[in-house]
Amino acid sequence: MERKTVYMDHAATTPVHPSVLEAMLPYFSRSYGNPSGIYGIGQEARKAADEARATVSSILGCRPSEVIFTSGGTESDNAALKGAAFALKEEGNHIITSTIEHHAVLNTCQYLEKVGFEVTYLSVDQFGMVNIEDLEKAITDKTVLISIMLANNEIGTIEPVSEFAKSAKANAEHSRILFHTDAVQGASVLDLDVDKLGVDMLSLSAHKFHGPKGMGVLYLREGTRFIPQQTGGAQEGNRRAGTENVAGIVGTAAALRLAAENREASSRHCQRLRDRLIEGILTRIEDTYLNGHPTLRLPNNANISFRYVEGEAILLNLDLQGVSASSGSACTAGTEEPSHVLLATGISPEMAHSSLRFSVGPANTDDEIEYVLSVLPGIVERLRAMSPLVAARERNGGNDV
């Protein structure tokens, strides 16, 4: 009997959409030219890249010249923070970010601290929300850059980035503060209009919205001071050297266009499934808790803690039943450290270790949700029966030890 397969880890990666793959294929074969070539096949590739850039810019609400194609969200975050920080170092050396950012931002900020920058890491509340008053208080006359993510990749909390950006710029007394947002998790379900968000830089990763891996986007507002982090040729308007990955660029644009066209329907579908999954878990399994904001969260994200049991153990047992989920960020999978995001919200390391992230997608169905709800309670029950914490609790009359 063929094993059932239920994929609920869309926050980690998504399958390339068939129409996206179809759009990419000619640029692996027939139209393989270098876009810098003046001959026909090169100009054919240049035209495809230019059209893709125009597509992306129309969705972001910006000029095509403000779109830089990169190798992914990590490079986009690195380029934004390092490129802006080094360009503005003579004006100030203070950066503000939050404690729940992706490691692509946090580790970059830690690197910048080693080379002379000061970084303020804003704490969050129990739901993973940054307090706007904390942000305003953190701004000094040396602040040149703020980076707050649009939506958290682990707990799904959506930050009011437009309010943060407006407030930050209003409080910049001595110089213009640049605002960057990591919008990697929001492309399929949130409005990415850069003027509405009020940001100067924005990062995307194509494989999070049914595009190809190894491709990303960095929006860089015109006039933003920026030092390229990858030097060489004059590609990407002298801001990111290297022969363009035309197939990847075409695929990124095609995927982002599909995401924008289907955003409302996809969001409604995912939210309905997500809510059914959350309600089913919380009502069918005792001692379970929802992490992240109860309402201001990505419509496809459900992050749940299961007391008295390791999340990794649940994952392994779910995999045996054909269900793919995650214990947190895909970039930290395999580490023994509890999620820095969950710890920042104030939960204990034990509860952080007991957490799973389910992230649904447009292809998931009600039957798949019901299948997960049919196998998950039994898995948790079996694992808890083997847990020394549960045994100690029973010996203590049902009270935690």
mmCIF file of C-alpha atoms in Angstrom:
data_model
loop_
_atom_site.group_PDB
_atom_site.id
_atom_site.type_symbol
_atom_site.label_atom_id
_atom_site.label_comp_id
_atom_site.label_asym_id
_atom_site.label_seq_id
_atom_site.Cartn_x
_atom_site.Cartn_y
_atom_site.Cartn_z
ATOM 1 C CA MET A 1 0.000 0.000 0.000
ATOM 2 C CA GLU A 2 1.380 3.404 -0.985
ATOM 3 C CA ARG A 3 2.171 5.616 1.983
ATOM 4 C CA LYS A 4 0.052 8.739 2.325
ATOM 5 C CA THR A 5 2.017 11.961 1.884
ATOM 6 C CA VAL A 6 0.874 15.198 3.527
ATOM 7 C CA TYR A 7 3.203 18.182 3.140
ATOM 8 C CA MET A 8 2.719 20.883 5.788
ATOM 9 C CA ASP A 9 6.081 22.643 5.793
ATOM 10 C CA HIS A 10 5.502 25.385 3.236
ATOM 11 C CA ALA A 11 7.299 27.909 5.451
ATOM 12 C CA ALA A 12 10.475 25.890 4.840
ATOM 13 C CA THR A 13 10.083 25.567 1.082
ATOM 14 C CA THR A 14 7.436 25.129 -1.592
ATOM 15 C CA PRO A 15 7.270 23.041 -4.778
ATOM 16 C CA VAL A 16 7.955 24.891 -8.000
ATOM 17 C CA HIS A 17 4.635 25.591 -9.703
ATOM 18 C CA PRO A 18 4.297 23.739 -13.043
ATOM 19 C CA SER A 19 3.727 26.971 -14.963
ATOM 20 C CA VAL A 20 6.813 28.495 -13.337
ATOM 21 C CA LEU A 21 8.928 25.533 -14.429
ATOM 22 C CA GLU A 22 7.491 25.792 -17.923
ATOM 23 C CA ALA A 23 8.439 29.467 -18.086
ATOM 24 C CA MET A 24 12.001 28.673 -16.981
ATOM 25 C CA LEU A 25 12.781 25.749 -19.291
ATOM 26 C CA PRO A 26 13.619 27.692 -22.504
ATOM 27 C CA TYR A 27 16.407 29.551 -20.680
ATOM 28 C CA PHE A 28 18.155 26.306 -19.832
ATOM 29 C CA SER A 29 18.224 25.229 -23.470
ATOM 30 C CA ARG A 30 17.116 27.233 -26.503
ATOM 31 C CA SER A 31 17.550 30.735 -25.047
ATOM 32 C CA TYR A 32 20.760 30.126 -23.119
ATOM 33 C CA GLY A 33 22.576 33.331 -24.096
ATOM 34 C CA ASN A 34 24.472 35.631 -21.736
ATOM 35 C CA PRO A 35 22.338 38.773 -21.219
ATOM 36 C CA SER A 36 25.462 40.913 -21.638
ATOM 37 C CA GLY A 37 25.971 39.654 -25.208
ATOM 38 C CA ILE A 38 25.103 42.043 -28.047
ATOM 39 C CA TYR A 39 24.161 39.203 -30.409
ATOM 40 C CA GLY A 40 20.632 37.880 -30.856
ATOM 41 C CA ILE A 41 20.577 35.030 -28.369
ATOM 42 C CA GLY A 42 22.095 37.270 -25.698
ATOM 43 C CA GLN A 43 19.569 40.012 -26.322
ATOM 44 C CA GLU A 44 16.783 37.431 -26.154
ATOM 45 C CA ALA A 45 17.959 36.571 -22.638
ATOM 46 C CA ARG A 46 18.285 40.272 -21.752
ATOM 47 C CA LYS A 47 14.710 40.906 -22.874
ATOM 48 C CA ALA A 48 13.435 38.047 -20.691
ATOM 49 C CA ALA A 49 15.320 39.352 -17.652
ATOM 50 C CA ASP A 50 14.077 42.903 -18.228
ATOM 51 C CA GLU A 51 10.477 41.717 -18.532
ATOM 52 C CA ALA A 52 10.836 39.692 -15.347
ATOM 53 C CA ARG A 53 12.237 42.729 -13.525
ATOM 54 C CA ALA A 54 9.280 44.796 -14.704
ATOM 55 C CA THR A 55 6.871 42.113 -13.437
ATOM 56 C CA VAL A 56 8.465 42.082 -9.991
ATOM 57 C CA SER A 57 8.519 45.885 -9.813
ATOM 58 C CA SER A 58 4.819 46.094 -10.685
ATOM 59 C CA ILE A 59 3.981 43.803 -7.761
ATOM 60 C CA LEU A 60 6.220 45.696 -5.328
ATOM 61 C CA GLY A 61 4.951 49.052 -6.584
ATOM 62 C CA CYS A 62 8.410 50.316 -7.466
ATOM 63 C CA ARG A 63 10.637 51.091 -10.452
ATOM 64 C CA PRO A 64 12.291 48.205 -12.316
ATOM 65 C CA SER A 65 15.667 49.801 -11.556
ATOM 66 C CA GLU A 66 14.965 49.332 -7.820
ATOM 67 C CA VAL A 67 14.806 45.516 -8.163
ATOM 68 C CA ILE A 68 17.979 43.477 -7.624
ATOM 69 C CA PHE A 69 17.957 39.725 -8.220
ATOM 70 C CA THR A 70 20.016 37.720 -5.713
ATOM 71 C CA SER A 71 20.683 34.111 -4.754
ATOM 72 C CA GLY A 72 17.977 34.081 -2.065
ATOM 73 C CA GLY A 73 16.635 35.661 1.101
ATOM 74 C CA THR A 74 19.898 35.230 2.982
ATOM 75 C CA GLU A 75 21.912 37.144 0.400
ATOM 76 C CA SER A 76 19.217 39.816 0.175
ATOM 77 C CA ASP A 77 19.295 40.322 3.957
ATOM 78 C CA ASN A 78 23.098 40.360 4.022
ATOM 79 C CA ALA A 79 23.351 42.790 1.130
ATOM 80 C CA ALA A 80 20.739 45.130 2.579
ATOM 81 C CA LEU A 81 22.239 45.350 6.050
ATOM 82 C CA LYS A 82 25.920 45.384 5.129
ATOM 83 C CA GLY A 83 25.459 47.483 2.012
ATOM 84 C CA ALA A 84 23.515 50.206 3.810
ATOM 85 C CA ALA A 85 25.476 50.097 7.077
ATOM 86 C CA PHE A 86 28.867 50.486 5.441
ATOM 87 C CA ALA A 87 27.570 53.232 3.156
ATOM 88 C CA LEU A 88 26.273 55.226 6.150
ATOM 89 C CA LYS A 89 29.038 54.506 8.647
ATOM 90 C CA GLU A 90 30.328 58.083 8.551
ATOM 91 C CA GLU A 91 26.876 59.348 9.555
ATOM 92 C CA GLY A 92 26.202 56.851 12.339
ATOM 93 C CA ASN A 93 26.957 53.346 13.515
ATOM 94 C CA HIS A 94 23.744 52.343 15.297
ATOM 95 C CA ILE A 95 21.411 49.619 14.015
ATOM 96 C CA ILE A 96 18.095 48.465 15.485
ATOM 97 C CA THR A 97 16.550 45.034 14.965
ATOM 98 C CA SER A 98 14.470 42.555 16.963
ATOM 99 C CA THR A 99 15.316 39.406 18.903
ATOM 100 C CA ILE A 100 13.096 37.222 16.685
ATOM 101 C CA GLU A 101 14.618 37.970 13.292
ATOM 102 C CA HIS A 102 15.793 35.219 10.989
ATOM 103 C CA HIS A 103 19.440 34.288 11.504
ATOM 104 C CA ALA A 104 20.226 35.853 8.141
ATOM 105 C CA VAL A 105 19.579 39.182 9.867
ATOM 106 C CA LEU A 106 20.741 38.355 13.402
ATOM 107 C CA ASN A 107 24.059 36.834 12.361
ATOM 108 C CA THR A 108 24.687 39.712 9.979
ATOM 109 C CA CYS A 109 24.059 42.184 12.806
ATOM 110 C CA GLN A 110 26.474 40.249 15.013
ATOM 111 C CA TYR A 111 29.082 40.485 12.260
ATOM 112 C CA LEU A 112 28.517 44.233 11.996
ATOM 113 C CA GLU A 113 29.025 44.554 15.751
ATOM 114 C CA LYS A 114 32.485 43.032 15.299
ATOM 115 C CA VAL A 115 33.450 45.714 12.786
ATOM 116 C CA GLY A 116 32.402 48.758 14.769
ATOM 117 C CA PHE A 117 28.620 48.987 14.704
ATOM 118 C CA GLU A 118 26.335 49.059 17.719
ATOM 119 C CA VAL A 119 23.144 47.016 17.551
ATOM 120 C CA THR A 120 20.024 47.255 19.712
ATOM 121 C CA TYR A 121 17.979 44.042 19.794
ATOM 122 C CA LEU A 122 14.374 44.897 20.660
ATOM 123 C CA SER A 123 12.527 42.396 22.832
ATOM 124 C CA VAL A 124 9.042 41.170 21.955
ATOM 125 C CA ASP A 125 5.914 40.382 23.960
ATOM 126 C CA GLN A 126 4.415 36.931 24.544
ATOM 127 C CA PHE A 127 2.949 36.953 21.034
ATOM 128 C CA GLY A 128 6.171 37.954 19.293
ATOM 129 C CA MET A 129 5.161 41.586 18.727
ATOM 130 C CA VAL A 130 7.663 44.434 18.835
ATOM 131 C CA ASN A 131 6.473 47.405 20.920
ATOM 132 C CA ILE A 132 6.530 50.607 18.889
ATOM 133 C CA GLU A 133 7.429 52.638 21.988
ATOM 134 C CA ASP A 134 10.494 50.449 22.512
ATOM 135 C CA LEU A 135 11.489 51.117 18.918
ATOM 136 C CA GLU A 136 11.090 54.871 19.312
ATOM 137 C CA LYS A 137 13.099 54.903 22.556
ATOM 138 C CA ALA A 138 15.912 52.956 20.937
ATOM 139 C CA ILE A 139 16.484 55.552 18.186
ATOM 140 C CA THR A 140 19.501 57.796 18.736
ATOM 141 C CA ASP A 141 21.271 60.432 16.661
ATOM 142 C CA LYS A 142 23.609 57.637 15.540
ATOM 143 C CA THR A 143 20.846 55.346 14.236
ATOM 144 C CA VAL A 144 21.149 54.758 10.495
ATOM 145 C CA LEU A 145 19.354 51.467 9.915
ATOM 146 C CA ILE A 146 16.372 49.513 11.276
ATOM 147 C CA SER A 147 15.479 45.957 10.245
ATOM 148 C CA ILE A 148 12.206 44.422 11.441
ATOM 149 C CA MET A 149 10.730 41.398 9.681
ATOM 150 C CA LEU A 150 7.278 41.603 8.126
ATOM 151 C CA ALA A 151 6.151 38.187 9.402
ATOM 152 C CA ASN A 152 7.960 35.687 11.564
ATOM 153 C CA ASN A 153 9.002 32.440 9.916
ATOM 154 C CA GLU A 154 8.475 30.307 13.044
ATOM 155 C CA ILE A 155 5.428 31.627 14.892
ATOM 156 C CA GLY A 156 3.778 33.533 12.042
ATOM 157 C CA THR A 157 3.285 36.815 13.906
ATOM 158 C CA ILE A 158 2.791 39.756 11.527
ATOM 159 C CA GLU A 159 4.508 42.970 12.608
ATOM 160 C CA PRO A 160 3.006 46.425 11.852
ATOM 161 C CA VAL A 161 5.981 47.348 9.690
ATOM 162 C CA SER A 162 4.308 50.352 8.073
ATOM 163 C CA GLU A 163 3.702 51.888 11.512
ATOM 164 C CA PHE A 164 7.275 51.167 12.570
ATOM 165 C CA ALA A 165 8.730 52.701 9.418
ATOM 166 C CA LYS A 166 6.572 55.825 9.667
ATOM 167 C CA SER A 167 7.443 56.316 13.325
ATOM 168 C CA ALA A 168 11.146 55.718 12.762
ATOM 169 C CA LYS A 169 11.393 58.298 10.034
ATOM 170 C CA ALA A 170 9.397 60.807 12.069
ATOM 171 C CA ASN A 171 11.811 60.345 14.970
ATOM 172 C CA ALA A 172 14.951 60.709 12.887
ATOM 173 C CA GLU A 173 16.080 64.163 13.959
ATOM 174 C CA HIS A 174 19.591 64.315 12.561
ATOM 175 C CA SER A 175 19.663 61.975 9.585
ATOM 176 C CA ARG A 176 17.483 59.791 7.416
ATOM 177 C CA ILE A 177 17.061 56.320 8.894
ATOM 178 C CA LEU A 178 16.831 53.451 6.421
ATOM 179 C CA PHE A 179 14.209 50.793 7.093
ATOM 180 C CA HIS A 180 14.617 47.213 5.894
ATOM 181 C CA THR A 181 12.142 44.372 6.222
ATOM 182 C CA ASP A 182 12.657 40.667 5.707
ATOM 183 C CA ALA A 183 9.412 39.849 3.876
ATOM 184 C CA VAL A 184 10.395 36.303 2.912
ATOM 185 C CA GLN A 185 7.391 34.657 4.592
ATOM 186 C CA GLY A 186 4.844 37.185 3.372
ATOM 187 C CA ALA A 187 5.060 36.984 -0.399
ATOM 188 C CA SER A 188 2.188 34.561 -0.955
ATOM 189 C CA VAL A 189 -0.229 36.054 1.552
ATOM 190 C CA LEU A 190 0.593 39.729 2.293
ATOM 191 C CA ASP A 191 0.611 42.972 0.325
ATOM 192 C CA LEU A 192 4.220 43.764 -0.623
ATOM 193 C CA ASP A 193 3.684 47.328 -1.876
ATOM 194 C CA VAL A 194 6.853 49.048 -0.680
ATOM 195 C CA ASP A 195 5.288 52.510 -0.451
ATOM 196 C CA LYS A 196 2.436 51.231 1.712
ATOM 197 C CA LEU A 197 4.992 49.483 3.901
ATOM 198 C CA GLY A 198 7.172 52.589 3.939
ATOM 199 C CA VAL A 199 10.400 50.613 3.590
ATOM 200 C CA ASP A 200 13.649 51.455 1.831
ATOM 201 C CA MET A 201 14.746 47.837 1.408
ATOM 202 C CA LEU A 202 12.832 44.556 1.260
ATOM 203 C CA SER A 203 14.019 40.952 0.962
ATOM 204 C CA LEU A 204 12.296 38.002 -0.743
ATOM 205 C CA SER A 205 13.179 34.362 -1.444
ATOM 206 C CA ALA A 206 11.648 32.699 -4.495
ATOM 207 C CA HIS A 207 11.374 29.169 -3.117
ATOM 208 C CA LYS A 208 8.974 30.390 -0.432
ATOM 209 C CA PHE A 209 6.337 31.238 -3.081
ATOM 210 C CA HIS A 210 6.593 28.309 -5.504
ATOM 211 C CA GLY A 211 9.607 29.655 -7.339
ATOM 212 C CA PRO A 212 13.087 28.155 -7.781
ATOM 213 C CA LYS A 213 15.585 27.687 -4.965
ATOM 214 C CA GLY A 214 18.708 29.804 -5.173
ATOM 215 C CA MET A 215 16.837 32.949 -6.231
ATOM 216 C CA GLY A 216 15.858 36.031 -4.266
ATOM 217 C CA VAL A 217 14.932 39.669 -4.623
ATOM 218 C CA LEU A 218 16.250 42.779 -2.915
ATOM 219 C CA TYR A 219 14.207 45.932 -3.319
ATOM 220 C CA LEU A 220 16.459 48.988 -2.944
ATOM 221 C CA ARG A 221 14.699 52.351 -2.991
ATOM 222 C CA GLU A 222 16.173 54.815 -5.474
ATOM 223 C CA GLY A 223 18.600 57.180 -3.771
ATOM 224 C CA THR A 224 19.378 54.764 -0.945
ATOM 225 C CA ARG A 225 23.086 54.799 -0.199
ATOM 226 C CA PHE A 226 24.446 51.315 -0.715
ATOM 227 C CA ILE A 227 27.824 49.620 -1.128
ATOM 228 C CA PRO A 228 27.627 46.419 -3.225
ATOM 229 C CA GLN A 229 28.701 43.295 -1.372
ATOM 230 C CA GLN A 230 29.464 41.271 -4.487
ATOM 231 C CA THR A 231 31.847 43.008 -6.867
ATOM 232 C CA GLY A 232 32.939 42.210 -10.388
ATOM 233 C CA GLY A 233 30.969 43.093 -13.494
ATOM 234 C CA ALA A 234 28.300 45.741 -13.983
ATOM 235 C CA GLN A 235 25.275 43.464 -13.636
ATOM 236 C CA GLU A 236 22.189 44.510 -11.629
ATOM 237 C CA GLY A 237 23.021 48.171 -12.113
ATOM 238 C CA ASN A 238 26.499 47.764 -10.605
ATOM 239 C CA ARG A 239 24.953 46.560 -7.336
ATOM 240 C CA ARG A 240 25.392 42.778 -7.618
ATOM 241 C CA ALA A 241 28.043 41.403 -9.940
ATOM 242 C CA GLY A 242 27.817 38.072 -11.738
ATOM 243 C CA THR A 243 26.229 36.713 -14.903
ATOM 244 C CA GLU A 244 22.478 36.775 -14.427
ATOM 245 C CA ASN A 245 20.628 33.519 -13.769
ATOM 246 C CA VAL A 246 18.057 34.199 -16.464
ATOM 247 C CA ALA A 247 16.065 31.014 -15.903
ATOM 248 C CA GLY A 248 15.918 31.739 -12.186
ATOM 249 C CA ILE A 249 14.966 35.366 -12.756
ATOM 250 C CA VAL A 250 12.169 34.384 -15.128
ATOM 251 C CA GLY A 251 10.955 31.753 -12.647
ATOM 252 C CA THR A 252 11.046 34.207 -9.738
ATOM 253 C CA ALA A 253 8.922 36.723 -11.616
ATOM 254 C CA ALA A 254 6.456 34.097 -12.802
ATOM 255 C CA ALA A 255 6.064 32.733 -9.270
ATOM 256 C CA LEU A 256 5.653 36.170 -7.697
ATOM 257 C CA ARG A 257 3.039 37.095 -10.299
ATOM 258 C CA LEU A 258 1.080 33.922 -9.526
ATOM 259 C CA ALA A 259 1.383 34.595 -5.804
ATOM 260 C CA ALA A 260 0.032 38.117 -6.230
ATOM 261 C CA GLU A 261 -2.837 37.024 -8.478
ATOM 262 C CA ASN A 262 -3.901 34.230 -6.121
ATOM 263 C CA ARG A 263 -3.090 35.951 -2.817
ATOM 264 C CA GLU A 264 -6.614 36.564 -1.558
ATOM 265 C CA ALA A 265 -7.986 33.153 -2.501
ATOM 266 C CA SER A 266 -4.894 31.375 -1.227
ATOM 267 C CA SER A 267 -5.004 33.284 2.063
ATOM 268 C CA ARG A 268 -8.653 32.408 2.642
ATOM 269 C CA HIS A 269 -8.043 28.749 1.845
ATOM 270 C CA CYS A 270 -4.956 28.458 4.029
ATOM 271 C CA GLN A 271 -6.517 30.328 6.939
ATOM 272 C CA ARG A 272 -9.547 28.065 6.944
ATOM 273 C CA LEU A 273 -7.364 24.960 7.008
ATOM 274 C CA ARG A 274 -5.028 26.494 9.583
ATOM 275 C CA ASP A 275 -7.890 27.375 11.923
ATOM 276 C CA ARG A 276 -9.336 23.883 11.599
ATOM 277 C CA LEU A 277 -5.945 22.376 12.391
ATOM 278 C CA ILE A 278 -5.340 24.628 15.413
ATOM 279 C CA GLU A 279 -8.805 24.035 16.838
ATOM 280 C CA GLY A 280 -8.501 20.291 16.287
ATOM 281 C CA ILE A 281 -5.139 20.043 18.032
ATOM 282 C CA LEU A 282 -6.052 22.253 20.981
ATOM 283 C CA THR A 283 -9.360 20.453 21.585
ATOM 284 C CA ARG A 284 -8.268 16.858 20.938
ATOM 285 C CA ILE A 285 -4.901 16.919 22.727
ATOM 286 C CA GLU A 286 -4.506 18.134 26.311
ATOM 287 C CA ASP A 287 -1.683 20.450 27.372
ATOM 288 C CA THR A 288 -1.191 22.023 23.971
ATOM 289 C CA TYR A 289 -0.628 25.734 23.404
ATOM 290 C CA LEU A 290 -0.639 28.033 20.375
ATOM 291 C CA ASN A 291 2.510 30.113 19.914
ATOM 292 C CA GLY A 292 2.466 33.504 18.219
ATOM 293 C CA HIS A 293 -0.276 36.084 17.921
ATOM 294 C CA PRO A 294 -3.785 34.589 17.990
ATOM 295 C CA THR A 295 -5.062 36.758 15.131
ATOM 296 C CA LEU A 296 -2.223 38.842 13.645
ATOM 297 C CA ARG A 297 -0.479 35.846 12.144
ATOM 298 C CA LEU A 298 0.243 34.400 8.740
ATOM 299 C CA PRO A 299 -2.852 32.600 7.443
ATOM 300 C CA ASN A 300 -0.893 29.399 6.822
ATOM 301 C CA ASN A 301 1.035 29.162 10.120
ATOM 302 C CA ALA A 302 0.225 27.047 13.188
ATOM 303 C CA ASN A 303 2.964 26.743 15.814
ATOM 304 C CA ILE A 304 1.942 24.491 18.708
ATOM 305 C CA SER A 305 3.698 23.407 21.920
ATOM 306 C CA PHE A 306 2.979 19.883 23.214
ATOM 307 C CA ARG A 307 3.848 19.713 26.898
ATOM 308 C CA TYR A 308 5.831 16.707 28.214
ATOM 309 C CA VAL A 309 7.085 15.543 24.813
ATOM 310 C CA GLU A 310 9.948 16.470 22.483
ATOM 311 C CA GLY A 311 8.901 18.098 19.236
ATOM 312 C CA GLU A 312 11.552 16.183 17.291
ATOM 313 C CA ALA A 313 10.079 12.892 18.497
ATOM 314 C CA ILE A 314 6.639 13.931 17.272
ATOM 315 C CA LEU A 315 8.129 14.924 13.907
ATOM 316 C CA LEU A 316 9.800 11.564 13.428
ATOM 317 C CA ASN A 317 6.569 9.747 14.203
ATOM 318 C CA LEU A 318 4.574 12.032 11.917
ATOM 319 C CA ASP A 319 7.050 11.314 9.142
ATOM 320 C CA LEU A 320 6.403 7.607 9.570
ATOM 321 C CA GLN A 321 2.755 8.429 8.881
ATOM 322 C CA GLY A 322 3.680 10.467 5.796
ATOM 323 C CA VAL A 323 3.251 13.920 7.377
ATOM 324 C CA SER A 324 5.936 16.583 6.882
ATOM 325 C CA ALA A 325 6.092 19.418 9.406
ATOM 326 C CA SER A 326 8.871 21.286 11.213
ATOM 327 C CA SER A 327 10.205 22.042 14.663
ATOM 328 C CA GLY A 328 11.045 25.621 13.685
ATOM 329 C CA SER A 329 13.130 27.415 11.107
ATOM 330 C CA ALA A 330 14.423 25.151 8.353
ATOM 331 C CA CYS A 331 17.778 26.937 8.617
ATOM 332 C CA THR A 332 18.290 25.734 12.206
ATOM 333 C CA ALA A 333 16.946 22.194 11.812
ATOM 334 C CA GLY A 334 19.307 19.631 13.273
ATOM 335 C CA THR A 335 20.587 21.852 16.077
ATOM 336 C CA GLU A 336 19.957 21.006 19.718
ATOM 337 C CA GLU A 337 19.311 24.593 20.745
ATOM 338 C CA PRO A 338 15.700 25.616 21.407
ATOM 339 C CA SER A 339 14.177 28.191 19.078
ATOM 340 C CA HIS A 340 15.474 31.706 19.795
ATOM 341 C CA VAL A 341 12.098 33.003 18.610
ATOM 342 C CA LEU A 342 10.102 30.969 21.129
ATOM 343 C CA LEU A 343 12.519 31.799 23.949
ATOM 344 C CA ALA A 344 12.150 35.492 23.101
ATOM 345 C CA THR A 345 8.394 35.220 23.676
ATOM 346 C CA GLY A 346 9.065 34.074 27.228
ATOM 347 C CA ILE A 347 8.309 30.362 27.115
ATOM 348 C CA SER A 348 10.638 27.881 28.808
ATOM 349 C CA PRO A 349 13.341 25.939 26.953
ATOM 350 C CA GLU A 350 11.377 22.750 27.660
ATOM 351 C CA MET A 351 8.247 24.140 26.015
ATOM 352 C CA ALA A 352 10.298 25.512 23.121
ATOM 353 C CA HIS A 353 11.705 22.015 22.543
ATOM 354 C CA SER A 354 8.146 20.653 22.529
ATOM 355 C CA SER A 355 6.950 22.873 19.685
ATOM 356 C CA LEU A 356 6.003 22.055 16.112
ATOM 357 C CA ARG A 357 5.291 24.314 13.158
ATOM 358 C CA PHE A 358 2.655 23.291 10.631
ATOM 359 C CA SER A 359 2.524 25.554 7.569
ATOM 360 C CA VAL A 360 -0.155 24.732 5.034
ATOM 361 C CA GLY A 361 -0.274 25.639 1.362
ATOM 362 C CA PRO A 362 -2.812 26.104 -1.429
ATOM 363 C CA ALA A 363 -2.676 22.424 -2.398
ATOM 364 C CA ASN A 364 -3.521 21.122 1.087
ATOM 365 C CA THR A 365 -7.045 19.775 1.609
ATOM 366 C CA ASP A 366 -9.607 19.263 4.363
ATOM 367 C CA ASP A 367 -9.008 15.535 4.141
ATOM 368 C CA GLU A 368 -5.317 16.091 4.851
ATOM 369 C CA ILE A 369 -6.116 18.217 7.898
ATOM 370 C CA GLU A 370 -8.395 15.477 9.180
ATOM 371 C CA TYR A 371 -5.717 12.871 8.517
ATOM 372 C CA VAL A 372 -3.190 14.802 10.615
ATOM 373 C CA LEU A 373 -5.763 15.210 13.387
ATOM 374 C CA SER A 374 -6.433 11.468 13.262
ATOM 375 C CA VAL A 375 -2.803 10.382 13.709
ATOM 376 C CA LEU A 376 -1.348 13.158 15.872
ATOM 377 C CA PRO A 377 -3.228 12.496 19.160
ATOM 378 C CA GLY A 378 -2.114 8.867 19.224
ATOM 379 C CA ILE A 379 1.477 9.838 18.572
ATOM 380 C CA VAL A 380 1.494 12.376 21.402
ATOM 381 C CA GLU A 381 -0.221 9.922 23.756
ATOM 382 C CA ARG A 382 2.359 7.206 23.084
ATOM 383 C CA LEU A 383 5.284 9.563 23.524
ATOM 384 C CA ARG A 384 3.884 11.010 26.720
ATOM 385 C CA ALA A 385 3.428 7.505 28.103
ATOM 386 C CA MET A 386 7.197 7.107 27.814
ATOM 387 C CA SER A 387 8.004 10.542 29.232
ATOM 388 C CA PRO A 388 9.652 10.685 32.678
ATOM 389 C CA LEU A 389 8.051 14.093 33.192
ATOM 390 C CA VAL A 390 4.564 12.624 32.879
ATOM 391 C CA ALA A 391 5.449 9.769 35.241
ATOM 392 C CA ALA A 392 6.781 12.230 37.817
ATOM 393 C CA ARG A 393 3.655 14.354 37.432
ATOM 394 C CA GLU A 394 1.414 11.355 38.096
ATOM 395 C CA ARG A 395 3.440 10.453 41.187
ATOM 396 C CA ASN A 396 2.953 14.023 42.359
ATOM 397 C CA GLY A 397 -0.829 13.790 42.232
ATOM 398 C CA GLY A 398 -1.199 15.385 38.800
ATOM 399 C CA ASN A 399 0.881 18.448 39.677
ATOM 400 C CA ASP A 400 3.947 19.529 37.782
ATOM 401 C CA VAL A 401 7.263 18.777 39.448
#
